[in-house]
Amino acid sequence: MNSVKGSSRDGPVLVTGGAGYIGTHIGAALMKAGHRIVILDNFSNSTPLAVDRLNSLGLGCAELVEGDVHDEALLDRVFSADRFSGVIHLAGVKAVGESVAEPIRYYDINVGGALSLVAAMVRHQISRLIFSSTATVYGDPAKLPVAEDASLQPEHPYGRSKLMIEQMLQDVAAAQPWMRIMSLRYFNPVGAHPSGRIGEDPKGIPNNLFPYIAQTAVGVRDEVRVFGDDWPTPDGTGIRDYLHVMDVAEGHVAALTHLIDGGGKSGRNLAVNLGSGHGTSVLEVIRAFREATGREIPYRILGRRPGDVAAYWADPTYAERLFGWTAKLSMAEICRDHWNWQSANPDGYK
Ligand code: UDP
């Protein structure tokens, strides 16, 4: 194969899973920062309409490749076509309950997909990789806020699949000292692009709190189900570190810029938290959403959801030290933008 090898400073960025919720926002931030992007997505949990919307924002035109990260021949074709400046790997599956029921599928898609991708990067000598990891790798943290050196004890196959990928990438980094790899551990990305044109469009009943609240506010759901008010927290409901998806997206741009400018560490897959550093309870989120939108948000207290933990929020200081990133947008801005998207698109991209 006539392969174009090596990373460049200003080649395009490959965003796997780039048609999804977080991917479209990263695409918007990358194009705004002047990057060209190529999206690779198999649309298993997304739609090409999301890429059309992304391309209608006036930020640039993402190239779309429909396909799967397991497809070695396809990756070879993509990487042979241009000298990529880096890869952001988001493609994967992420529903905790589903991962318990279908662990083989989860390990195949998440671990197998990442392995196929990094193997292709090694074949084509593409050095910069940012992997979409999760705060779930920490499990139920012993200490708050959670820093990167906390113990790693994910409690379900989804979390373990993400941790396995981090470990695999560490081994690859050690064996390929020319590579620069970073795993960004997201806390709870929520909100939407301020245009209201792209946002989260979960299939079926949302697992996560924010889309459930937004669908309740717009009338698609009757009431929010609050999973437990007997947690050891001030109001008894679970506490999480919610951060605006555009802050998450800017975190990727900052991390990639850092790698392009010679940052990262030879031999290491650097794990970095992306969080706001603040915890908010379920009832506080419902209140903030009500205040930001003027909508009634009926809710009902139910029992605890299996696998949940009481509270966690990030120590986000490493990201600031390493590549100068902090989450800037407030809970009020998160609710405003999430509502902007949901109210303009009550049925998502359909
Ligand atoms: N939660 C809830 N109702 C829902 C979804 C979530 O009360 O319909 C709670 C959940 O128990 C947790 C918090 O909201 O305390 C955030 O849950 P989410 O699924 O959004 O994110 P997680 O932190 O579990 O990944």
mmCIF file of C-alpha atoms and ligand atoms in Angstrom:
data_model
loop_
_atom_site.group_PDB
_atom_site.id
_atom_site.type_symbol
_atom_site.label_atom_id
_atom_site.label_comp_id
_atom_site.label_asym_id
_atom_site.label_seq_id
_atom_site.Cartn_x
_atom_site.Cartn_y
_atom_site.Cartn_z
ATOM 1 C CA MET A 1 0.000 0.000 0.000
ATOM 2 C CA ASN A 2 1.215 3.472 -0.878
ATOM 3 C CA SER A 3 0.952 4.785 2.633
ATOM 4 C CA VAL A 4 1.367 8.394 3.802
ATOM 5 C CA LYS A 5 3.245 7.916 7.049
ATOM 6 C CA GLY A 6 3.873 10.098 10.044
ATOM 7 C CA SER A 7 2.082 12.868 11.908
ATOM 8 C CA SER A 8 2.116 16.439 10.731
ATOM 9 C CA ARG A 9 1.426 19.665 12.575
ATOM 10 C CA ASP A 10 -1.394 20.810 10.374
ATOM 11 C CA GLY A 11 -2.853 17.665 8.856
ATOM 12 C CA PRO A 12 -6.438 16.750 9.684
ATOM 13 C CA VAL A 13 -7.547 15.256 12.979
ATOM 14 C CA LEU A 14 -9.331 11.902 12.872
ATOM 15 C CA VAL A 15 -12.283 11.873 15.278
ATOM 16 C CA THR A 16 -13.657 8.349 15.718
ATOM 17 C CA GLY A 17 -17.237 8.390 16.957
ATOM 18 C CA GLY A 18 -17.323 11.982 15.755
ATOM 19 C CA ALA A 19 -21.059 11.902 14.933
ATOM 20 C CA GLY A 20 -21.987 11.288 18.565
ATOM 21 C CA TYR A 21 -22.867 13.737 21.304
ATOM 22 C CA ILE A 22 -19.366 14.521 22.524
ATOM 23 C CA GLY A 23 -17.796 14.009 19.093
ATOM 24 C CA THR A 24 -19.881 16.643 17.317
ATOM 25 C CA HIS A 25 -18.985 19.199 20.000
ATOM 26 C CA ILE A 26 -15.301 18.313 19.780
ATOM 27 C CA GLY A 27 -15.609 18.672 16.007
ATOM 28 C CA ALA A 28 -17.086 22.148 16.431
ATOM 29 C CA ALA A 29 -14.291 23.207 18.790
ATOM 30 C CA LEU A 30 -11.554 21.733 16.566
ATOM 31 C CA MET A 31 -12.870 23.438 13.423
ATOM 32 C CA LYS A 32 -13.280 26.717 15.291
ATOM 33 C CA ALA A 33 -9.623 26.412 16.310
ATOM 34 C CA GLY A 34 -8.696 25.980 12.630
ATOM 35 C CA HIS A 35 -8.291 22.189 12.388
ATOM 36 C CA ARG A 36 -9.568 20.107 9.515
ATOM 37 C CA ILE A 37 -11.388 17.026 10.727
ATOM 38 C CA VAL A 38 -12.269 13.609 9.407
ATOM 39 C CA ILE A 39 -15.077 11.830 11.247
ATOM 40 C CA LEU A 40 -15.131 8.035 11.308
ATOM 41 C CA ASP A 41 -18.433 6.701 12.613
ATOM 42 C CA ASN A 42 -20.517 3.566 12.066
ATOM 43 C CA PHE A 43 -23.727 5.320 13.227
ATOM 44 C CA SER A 44 -24.504 2.520 15.682
ATOM 45 C CA ASN A 45 -25.605 5.142 18.206
ATOM 46 C CA SER A 46 -25.659 8.314 16.096
ATOM 47 C CA THR A 47 -26.901 9.699 12.804
ATOM 48 C CA PRO A 48 -25.358 11.392 9.773
ATOM 49 C CA LEU A 49 -27.862 14.205 10.404
ATOM 50 C CA ALA A 50 -25.657 15.235 13.328
ATOM 51 C CA VAL A 51 -22.709 15.714 10.971
ATOM 52 C CA ASP A 52 -24.924 17.722 8.593
ATOM 53 C CA ARG A 53 -25.837 19.960 11.521
ATOM 54 C CA LEU A 54 -22.196 20.268 12.585
ATOM 55 C CA ASN A 55 -21.317 21.279 9.044
ATOM 56 C CA SER A 56 -24.079 23.890 9.038
ATOM 57 C CA LEU A 57 -22.567 25.830 11.938
ATOM 58 C CA GLY A 58 -20.307 27.836 9.618
ATOM 59 C CA LEU A 59 -17.136 26.514 11.230
ATOM 60 C CA GLY A 60 -15.939 24.342 8.354
ATOM 61 C CA CYS A 61 -16.811 21.086 6.712
ATOM 62 C CA ALA A 62 -16.008 17.802 8.432
ATOM 63 C CA GLU A 63 -15.210 14.951 6.078
ATOM 64 C CA LEU A 64 -17.321 11.929 6.903
ATOM 65 C CA VAL A 65 -16.201 8.315 6.562
ATOM 66 C CA GLU A 66 -18.861 5.767 7.429
ATOM 67 C CA GLY A 67 -17.275 2.690 8.917
ATOM 68 C CA ASP A 68 -15.954 0.862 11.906
ATOM 69 C CA VAL A 69 -12.690 1.130 13.812
ATOM 70 C CA HIS A 70 -12.413 -2.663 13.643
ATOM 71 C CA ASP A 71 -12.027 -2.405 9.860
ATOM 72 C CA GLU A 72 -8.245 -2.519 9.361
ATOM 73 C CA ALA A 73 -8.416 -2.037 5.604
ATOM 74 C CA LEU A 74 -10.598 1.038 6.037
ATOM 75 C CA LEU A 75 -8.216 2.525 8.622
ATOM 76 C CA ASP A 76 -5.328 1.882 6.229
ATOM 77 C CA ARG A 77 -7.196 3.731 3.488
ATOM 78 C CA VAL A 78 -8.011 6.670 5.770
ATOM 79 C CA PHE A 79 -4.472 6.972 7.132
ATOM 80 C CA SER A 80 -2.957 6.594 3.651
ATOM 81 C CA ALA A 81 -4.959 9.498 2.281
ATOM 82 C CA ASP A 82 -3.389 12.269 4.382
ATOM 83 C CA ARG A 83 -0.791 13.007 7.060
ATOM 84 C CA PHE A 84 -2.942 13.238 10.174
ATOM 85 C CA SER A 85 -1.900 15.556 12.979
ATOM 86 C CA GLY A 86 -3.632 13.368 15.553
ATOM 87 C CA VAL A 87 -6.453 11.041 16.461
ATOM 88 C CA ILE A 88 -9.224 11.535 19.006
ATOM 89 C CA HIS A 89 -10.778 8.183 19.809
ATOM 90 C CA LEU A 90 -14.375 8.376 21.038
ATOM 91 C CA ALA A 91 -16.023 5.482 19.193
ATOM 92 C CA GLY A 92 -17.428 2.993 21.659
ATOM 93 C CA VAL A 93 -20.404 1.898 23.713
ATOM 94 C CA LYS A 94 -21.170 3.428 27.090
ATOM 95 C CA ALA A 95 -24.328 2.150 28.792
ATOM 96 C CA VAL A 96 -23.483 0.669 32.184
ATOM 97 C CA GLY A 97 -26.492 -1.678 32.460
ATOM 98 C CA GLU A 98 -26.059 -2.934 28.908
ATOM 99 C CA SER A 99 -22.389 -3.665 29.621
ATOM 100 C CA VAL A 100 -23.389 -5.949 32.508
ATOM 101 C CA ALA A 101 -25.793 -7.854 30.249
ATOM 102 C CA GLU A 102 -23.507 -7.953 27.194
ATOM 103 C CA PRO A 103 -19.884 -7.888 28.394
ATOM 104 C CA ILE A 104 -18.513 -9.667 25.328
ATOM 105 C CA ARG A 105 -19.978 -7.042 23.012
ATOM 106 C CA TYR A 106 -18.604 -4.279 25.256
ATOM 107 C CA TYR A 107 -15.073 -5.679 25.322
ATOM 108 C CA ASP A 108 -15.166 -6.373 21.606
ATOM 109 C CA ILE A 109 -16.316 -2.888 20.610
ATOM 110 C CA ASN A 110 -14.392 -0.869 23.190
ATOM 111 C CA VAL A 111 -11.175 -2.821 23.760
ATOM 112 C CA GLY A 112 -11.090 -4.495 20.327
ATOM 113 C CA GLY A 113 -11.872 -1.209 18.566
ATOM 114 C CA ALA A 114 -9.138 0.709 20.402
ATOM 115 C CA LEU A 115 -6.636 -2.081 19.694
ATOM 116 C CA SER A 116 -7.423 -2.033 15.980
ATOM 117 C CA LEU A 117 -7.105 1.760 15.881
ATOM 118 C CA VAL A 118 -3.813 1.998 17.764
ATOM 119 C CA ALA A 119 -2.375 -0.836 15.655
ATOM 120 C CA ALA A 120 -3.225 1.151 12.524
ATOM 121 C CA MET A 121 -1.644 4.271 14.076
ATOM 122 C CA VAL A 122 1.559 2.303 14.677
ATOM 123 C CA ARG A 123 1.481 0.956 11.102
ATOM 124 C CA HIS A 124 1.159 4.504 9.770
ATOM 125 C CA GLN A 125 3.380 6.129 12.395
ATOM 126 C CA ILE A 126 0.734 8.546 13.597
ATOM 127 C CA SER A 127 2.015 9.679 16.940
ATOM 128 C CA ARG A 128 -0.706 11.644 18.732
ATOM 129 C CA LEU A 129 -3.673 9.941 20.319
ATOM 130 C CA ILE A 130 -6.254 11.301 22.731
ATOM 131 C CA PHE A 131 -8.474 8.613 24.199
ATOM 132 C CA SER A 132 -11.937 9.281 25.599
ATOM 133 C CA SER A 133 -11.859 7.736 29.055
ATOM 134 C CA THR A 134 -14.169 8.187 32.008
ATOM 135 C CA ALA A 135 -14.230 8.986 35.700
ATOM 136 C CA THR A 136 -15.976 5.629 36.074
ATOM 137 C CA VAL A 137 -12.497 4.041 36.114
ATOM 138 C CA TYR A 138 -12.227 5.281 39.731
ATOM 139 C CA GLY A 139 -15.295 3.334 40.920
ATOM 140 C CA ASP A 140 -16.454 4.506 44.342
ATOM 141 C CA PRO A 141 -13.670 6.896 45.315
ATOM 142 C CA ALA A 142 -12.227 6.751 48.810
ATOM 143 C CA LYS A 143 -11.305 10.452 48.785
ATOM 144 C CA LEU A 144 -12.833 13.616 47.287
ATOM 145 C CA PRO A 145 -12.041 15.399 45.084
ATOM 146 C CA VAL A 146 -10.766 12.550 42.889
ATOM 147 C CA ALA A 147 -7.246 13.053 41.528
ATOM 148 C CA GLU A 148 -5.615 10.980 38.809
ATOM 149 C CA ASP A 149 -3.574 8.956 41.291
ATOM 150 C CA ALA A 150 -6.698 7.644 43.087
ATOM 151 C CA SER A 151 -7.121 3.877 42.996
ATOM 152 C CA LEU A 152 -8.749 2.470 39.864
ATOM 153 C CA GLN A 153 -11.611 0.140 40.692
ATOM 154 C CA PRO A 154 -14.329 0.299 38.051
ATOM 155 C CA GLU A 155 -17.458 -1.538 39.104
ATOM 156 C CA HIS A 156 -18.878 -2.758 35.784
ATOM 157 C CA PRO A 157 -17.745 -4.071 32.392
ATOM 158 C CA TYR A 158 -18.118 -0.643 30.771
ATOM 159 C CA GLY A 159 -15.733 0.966 33.265
ATOM 160 C CA ARG A 160 -13.369 -2.001 33.124
ATOM 161 C CA SER A 161 -13.310 -1.836 29.315
ATOM 162 C CA LYS A 162 -12.193 1.806 29.536
ATOM 163 C CA LEU A 163 -9.534 0.986 32.131
ATOM 164 C CA MET A 164 -8.268 -1.921 30.011
ATOM 165 C CA ILE A 165 -7.878 0.447 27.072
ATOM 166 C CA GLU A 166 -5.923 2.899 29.243
ATOM 167 C CA GLN A 167 -3.639 0.048 30.343
ATOM 168 C CA MET A 168 -3.226 -1.235 26.811
ATOM 169 C CA LEU A 169 -2.331 2.278 25.631
ATOM 170 C CA GLN A 170 0.218 2.524 28.429
ATOM 171 C CA ASP A 171 1.873 -0.666 27.144
ATOM 172 C CA VAL A 172 1.792 0.637 23.569
ATOM 173 C CA ALA A 173 3.285 3.975 24.688
ATOM 174 C CA ALA A 174 6.111 2.132 26.476
ATOM 175 C CA ALA A 175 6.876 0.059 23.381
ATOM 176 C CA GLN A 176 6.524 2.986 20.933
ATOM 177 C CA PRO A 177 8.386 5.871 22.599
ATOM 178 C CA TRP A 178 7.727 8.153 19.607
ATOM 179 C CA MET A 179 4.006 8.150 20.364
ATOM 180 C CA ARG A 180 2.280 10.774 22.511
ATOM 181 C CA ILE A 181 -0.836 9.392 24.159
ATOM 182 C CA MET A 182 -3.284 10.928 26.585
ATOM 183 C CA SER A 183 -6.426 9.510 28.203
ATOM 184 C CA LEU A 184 -8.942 12.156 29.229
ATOM 185 C CA ARG A 185 -11.162 10.960 32.066
ATOM 186 C CA TYR A 186 -14.468 12.813 31.702
ATOM 187 C CA PHE A 187 -16.707 13.411 34.660
ATOM 188 C CA ASN A 188 -20.322 14.195 33.551
ATOM 189 C CA PRO A 189 -20.468 16.072 30.215
ATOM 190 C CA VAL A 190 -23.835 17.824 29.776
ATOM 191 C CA GLY A 191 -25.310 20.813 27.939
ATOM 192 C CA ALA A 192 -25.153 21.534 24.228
ATOM 193 C CA HIS A 193 -23.547 23.828 21.670
ATOM 194 C CA PRO A 194 -24.799 27.400 22.258
ATOM 195 C CA SER A 195 -26.293 27.445 18.734
ATOM 196 C CA GLY A 196 -28.862 24.828 19.816
ATOM 197 C CA ARG A 197 -28.125 23.015 16.510
ATOM 198 C CA ILE A 198 -26.214 20.055 17.954
ATOM 199 C CA GLY A 199 -26.766 18.259 21.252
ATOM 200 C CA GLU A 200 -27.368 14.951 22.971
ATOM 201 C CA ASP A 201 -29.885 12.705 21.235
ATOM 202 C CA PRO A 202 -30.059 9.442 23.189
ATOM 203 C CA LYS A 203 -31.881 6.521 21.620
ATOM 204 C CA GLY A 204 -34.885 5.332 23.661
ATOM 205 C CA ILE A 205 -35.271 6.173 27.337
ATOM 206 C CA PRO A 206 -32.264 8.204 28.489
ATOM 207 C CA ASN A 207 -29.999 6.588 31.092
ATOM 208 C CA ASN A 208 -28.495 9.872 32.145
ATOM 209 C CA LEU A 209 -29.969 12.586 34.287
ATOM 210 C CA PHE A 210 -29.667 15.621 32.016
ATOM 211 C CA PRO A 211 -31.394 14.292 28.900
ATOM 212 C CA TYR A 212 -34.092 12.835 31.138
ATOM 213 C CA ILE A 213 -34.695 16.217 32.779
ATOM 214 C CA ALA A 214 -34.687 17.983 29.408
ATOM 215 C CA GLN A 215 -37.141 15.474 27.902
ATOM 216 C CA THR A 216 -39.367 15.929 30.948
ATOM 217 C CA ALA A 217 -39.246 19.713 30.578
ATOM 218 C CA VAL A 218 -40.244 19.467 26.916
ATOM 219 C CA GLY A 219 -43.075 17.019 27.686
ATOM 220 C CA VAL A 220 -41.640 13.825 26.148
ATOM 221 C CA ARG A 221 -41.427 12.235 29.655
ATOM 222 C CA ASP A 222 -43.906 12.691 32.525
ATOM 223 C CA GLU A 223 -41.552 13.093 35.450
ATOM 224 C CA VAL A 224 -37.913 12.732 36.428
ATOM 225 C CA ARG A 225 -37.123 9.603 38.399
ATOM 226 C CA VAL A 226 -34.741 10.509 41.216
ATOM 227 C CA PHE A 227 -32.732 7.401 42.062
ATOM 228 C CA GLY A 228 -32.593 7.523 45.854
ATOM 229 C CA ASP A 229 -32.836 10.273 48.475
ATOM 230 C CA ASP A 230 -31.089 8.255 51.171
ATOM 231 C CA TRP A 231 -27.489 8.685 50.005
ATOM 232 C CA PRO A 232 -25.006 10.074 52.544
ATOM 233 C CA THR A 233 -25.127 13.567 50.949
ATOM 234 C CA PRO A 234 -26.632 16.821 52.305
ATOM 235 C CA ASP A 235 -29.992 16.408 50.511
ATOM 236 C CA GLY A 236 -29.766 12.616 50.190
ATOM 237 C CA THR A 237 -29.475 12.584 46.371
ATOM 238 C CA GLY A 238 -26.415 11.617 44.342
ATOM 239 C CA ILE A 239 -23.708 14.190 43.691
ATOM 240 C CA ARG A 240 -21.766 14.403 40.402
ATOM 241 C CA ASP A 241 -19.354 16.746 38.678
ATOM 242 C CA TYR A 242 -21.285 18.113 35.678
ATOM 243 C CA LEU A 243 -19.360 20.071 33.082
ATOM 244 C CA HIS A 244 -20.451 21.766 29.875
ATOM 245 C CA VAL A 245 -19.807 19.643 26.787
ATOM 246 C CA MET A 246 -18.167 22.683 25.140
ATOM 247 C CA ASP A 247 -15.706 22.781 28.045
ATOM 248 C CA VAL A 248 -15.029 19.091 27.409
ATOM 249 C CA ALA A 249 -14.534 19.896 23.726
ATOM 250 C CA GLU A 250 -12.152 22.778 24.523
ATOM 251 C CA GLY A 251 -10.252 20.371 26.788
ATOM 252 C CA HIS A 252 -9.566 18.166 23.756
ATOM 253 C CA VAL A 253 -8.402 21.108 21.678
ATOM 254 C CA ALA A 254 -6.063 22.196 24.490
ATOM 255 C CA ALA A 255 -4.740 18.652 24.978
ATOM 256 C CA LEU A 256 -4.149 18.191 21.238
ATOM 257 C CA THR A 257 -2.444 21.579 20.950
ATOM 258 C CA HIS A 258 -0.208 20.557 23.836
ATOM 259 C CA LEU A 259 0.762 17.324 22.051
ATOM 260 C CA ILE A 260 1.316 19.107 18.726
ATOM 261 C CA ASP A 261 3.543 21.626 20.500
ATOM 262 C CA GLY A 262 5.751 18.828 21.794
ATOM 263 C CA GLY A 263 3.967 18.044 25.053
ATOM 264 C CA GLY A 264 3.011 14.629 26.344
ATOM 265 C CA LYS A 265 5.461 12.121 27.661
ATOM 266 C CA SER A 266 7.489 9.527 25.830
ATOM 267 C CA GLY A 267 6.655 6.061 27.112
ATOM 268 C CA ARG A 268 3.538 7.190 28.975
ATOM 269 C CA ASN A 269 -0.181 7.290 28.443
ATOM 270 C CA LEU A 270 -0.959 10.370 30.536
ATOM 271 C CA ALA A 271 -4.315 10.155 32.341
ATOM 272 C CA VAL A 272 -5.952 13.539 32.917
ATOM 273 C CA ASN A 273 -9.281 14.409 34.559
ATOM 274 C CA LEU A 274 -11.723 16.689 32.756
ATOM 275 C CA GLY A 275 -14.091 17.923 35.456
ATOM 276 C CA SER A 276 -15.314 21.194 36.920
ATOM 277 C CA GLY A 277 -14.155 20.456 40.440
ATOM 278 C CA HIS A 278 -17.682 21.059 41.806
ATOM 279 C CA GLY A 279 -20.310 18.557 42.880
ATOM 280 C CA THR A 280 -24.055 19.109 42.318
ATOM 281 C CA SER A 281 -26.863 16.914 43.672
ATOM 282 C CA VAL A 282 -29.753 15.574 41.590
ATOM 283 C CA LEU A 283 -32.219 17.922 43.346
ATOM 284 C CA GLU A 284 -29.875 20.880 42.805
ATOM 285 C CA VAL A 285 -29.694 20.059 39.096
ATOM 286 C CA ILE A 286 -33.498 19.892 38.851
ATOM 287 C CA ARG A 287 -33.727 23.273 40.606
ATOM 288 C CA ALA A 288 -31.090 24.857 38.360
ATOM 289 C CA PHE A 289 -32.859 23.549 35.253
ATOM 290 C CA ARG A 290 -36.162 24.932 36.480
ATOM 291 C CA GLU A 291 -34.612 28.339 37.171
ATOM 292 C CA ALA A 292 -32.802 28.486 33.821
ATOM 293 C CA THR A 293 -35.840 27.474 31.762
ATOM 294 C CA GLY A 294 -38.888 28.599 33.745
ATOM 295 C CA ARG A 295 -40.309 25.108 33.171
ATOM 296 C CA GLU A 296 -41.883 22.906 35.807
ATOM 297 C CA ILE A 297 -39.859 19.724 36.279
ATOM 298 C CA PRO A 298 -42.049 17.175 38.092
ATOM 299 C CA TYR A 299 -40.073 14.441 39.790
ATOM 300 C CA ARG A 300 -40.598 11.350 41.888
ATOM 301 C CA ILE A 301 -38.200 9.790 44.380
ATOM 302 C CA LEU A 302 -37.498 6.129 43.587
ATOM 303 C CA GLY A 303 -35.071 3.609 45.059
ATOM 304 C CA ARG A 304 -31.354 3.665 44.370
ATOM 305 C CA ARG A 305 -30.149 2.582 40.932
ATOM 306 C CA PRO A 306 -27.910 -0.521 41.094
ATOM 307 C CA GLY A 307 -24.244 0.311 40.618
ATOM 308 C CA ASP A 308 -24.578 4.017 41.565
ATOM 309 C CA VAL A 309 -22.275 5.683 44.077
ATOM 310 C CA ALA A 310 -23.127 8.559 46.434
ATOM 311 C CA ALA A 311 -20.829 11.323 45.296
ATOM 312 C CA TYR A 312 -17.795 12.185 43.272
ATOM 313 C CA TRP A 313 -16.218 15.211 41.743
ATOM 314 C CA ALA A 314 -12.878 15.885 40.125
ATOM 315 C CA ASP A 315 -9.648 17.411 41.169
ATOM 316 C CA PRO A 316 -9.166 19.106 37.770
ATOM 317 C CA THR A 317 -5.852 20.822 38.577
ATOM 318 C CA TYR A 318 -3.619 18.478 36.552
ATOM 319 C CA ALA A 319 -5.306 19.508 33.277
ATOM 320 C CA GLU A 320 -4.714 23.134 34.190
ATOM 321 C CA ARG A 321 -1.043 22.545 35.005
ATOM 322 C CA LEU A 322 -0.449 20.377 31.945
ATOM 323 C CA PHE A 323 -2.290 22.232 29.182
ATOM 324 C CA GLY A 324 -3.900 25.258 30.791
ATOM 325 C CA TRP A 325 -7.496 24.004 30.708
ATOM 326 C CA THR A 326 -10.264 24.676 33.221
ATOM 327 C CA ALA A 327 -14.035 24.290 32.885
ATOM 328 C CA LYS A 328 -15.427 27.797 32.409
ATOM 329 C CA LEU A 329 -19.181 27.460 31.933
ATOM 330 C CA SER A 330 -21.592 27.517 34.887
ATOM 331 C CA MET A 331 -24.509 25.235 35.763
ATOM 332 C CA ALA A 332 -26.879 28.035 34.651
ATOM 333 C CA GLU A 333 -25.161 28.154 31.226
ATOM 334 C CA ILE A 334 -25.262 24.358 31.011
ATOM 335 C CA CYS A 335 -29.022 24.317 31.667
ATOM 336 C CA ARG A 336 -29.669 27.214 29.276
ATOM 337 C CA ASP A 337 -27.779 25.558 26.413
ATOM 338 C CA HIS A 338 -29.166 22.095 27.061
ATOM 339 C CA TRP A 339 -32.675 23.556 27.020
ATOM 340 C CA ASN A 340 -31.929 25.604 23.905
ATOM 341 C CA TRP A 341 -31.099 22.373 22.074
ATOM 342 C CA GLN A 342 -33.933 20.272 23.551
ATOM 343 C CA SER A 343 -36.670 22.867 23.055
ATOM 344 C CA ALA A 344 -35.644 23.488 19.424
ATOM 345 C CA ASN A 345 -35.301 19.729 18.784
ATOM 346 C CA PRO A 346 -37.865 17.961 20.993
ATOM 347 C CA ASP A 347 -37.301 14.692 19.080
ATOM 348 C CA GLY A 348 -33.559 15.115 18.672
ATOM 349 C CA TYR A 349 -32.227 15.009 15.098
ATOM 350 C CA LYS A 350 -35.332 13.324 13.686
HETATM 351 N N1 UDP B 1 -30.073 9.954 38.120
HETATM 352 C C1 UDP B 1 -31.400 10.072 38.519
HETATM 353 N N2 UDP B 1 -32.374 9.863 37.581
HETATM 354 C C2 UDP B 1 -32.092 9.544 36.280
HETATM 355 C C3 UDP B 1 -30.728 9.421 35.892
HETATM 356 C C4 UDP B 1 -29.754 9.636 36.844
HETATM 357 O O1 UDP B 1 -31.697 10.361 39.686
HETATM 358 O O2 UDP B 1 -33.028 9.357 35.480
HETATM 359 C C5 UDP B 1 -29.010 10.239 39.113
HETATM 360 C C6 UDP B 1 -28.009 9.115 39.296
HETATM 361 O O3 UDP B 1 -28.453 8.226 40.314
HETATM 362 C C7 UDP B 1 -26.745 9.889 39.669
HETATM 363 C C8 UDP B 1 -26.866 11.190 38.882
HETATM 364 O O4 UDP B 1 -28.258 11.323 38.594
HETATM 365 O O5 UDP B 1 -26.748 10.225 41.050
HETATM 366 C C9 UDP B 1 -26.100 11.193 37.572
HETATM 367 O O6 UDP B 1 -26.441 10.053 36.830
HETATM 368 P P1 UDP B 1 -26.049 9.905 35.289
HETATM 369 O O7 UDP B 1 -26.640 8.596 34.821
HETATM 370 O O8 UDP B 1 -26.442 11.125 34.549
HETATM 371 O O9 UDP B 1 -24.467 9.857 35.290
HETATM 372 P P2 UDP B 1 -23.452 8.844 36.021
HETATM 373 O O10 UDP B 1 -22.718 9.699 36.998
HETATM 374 O O11 UDP B 1 -24.223 7.758 36.677
HETATM 375 O O12 UDP B 1 -22.602 8.378 34.908
#
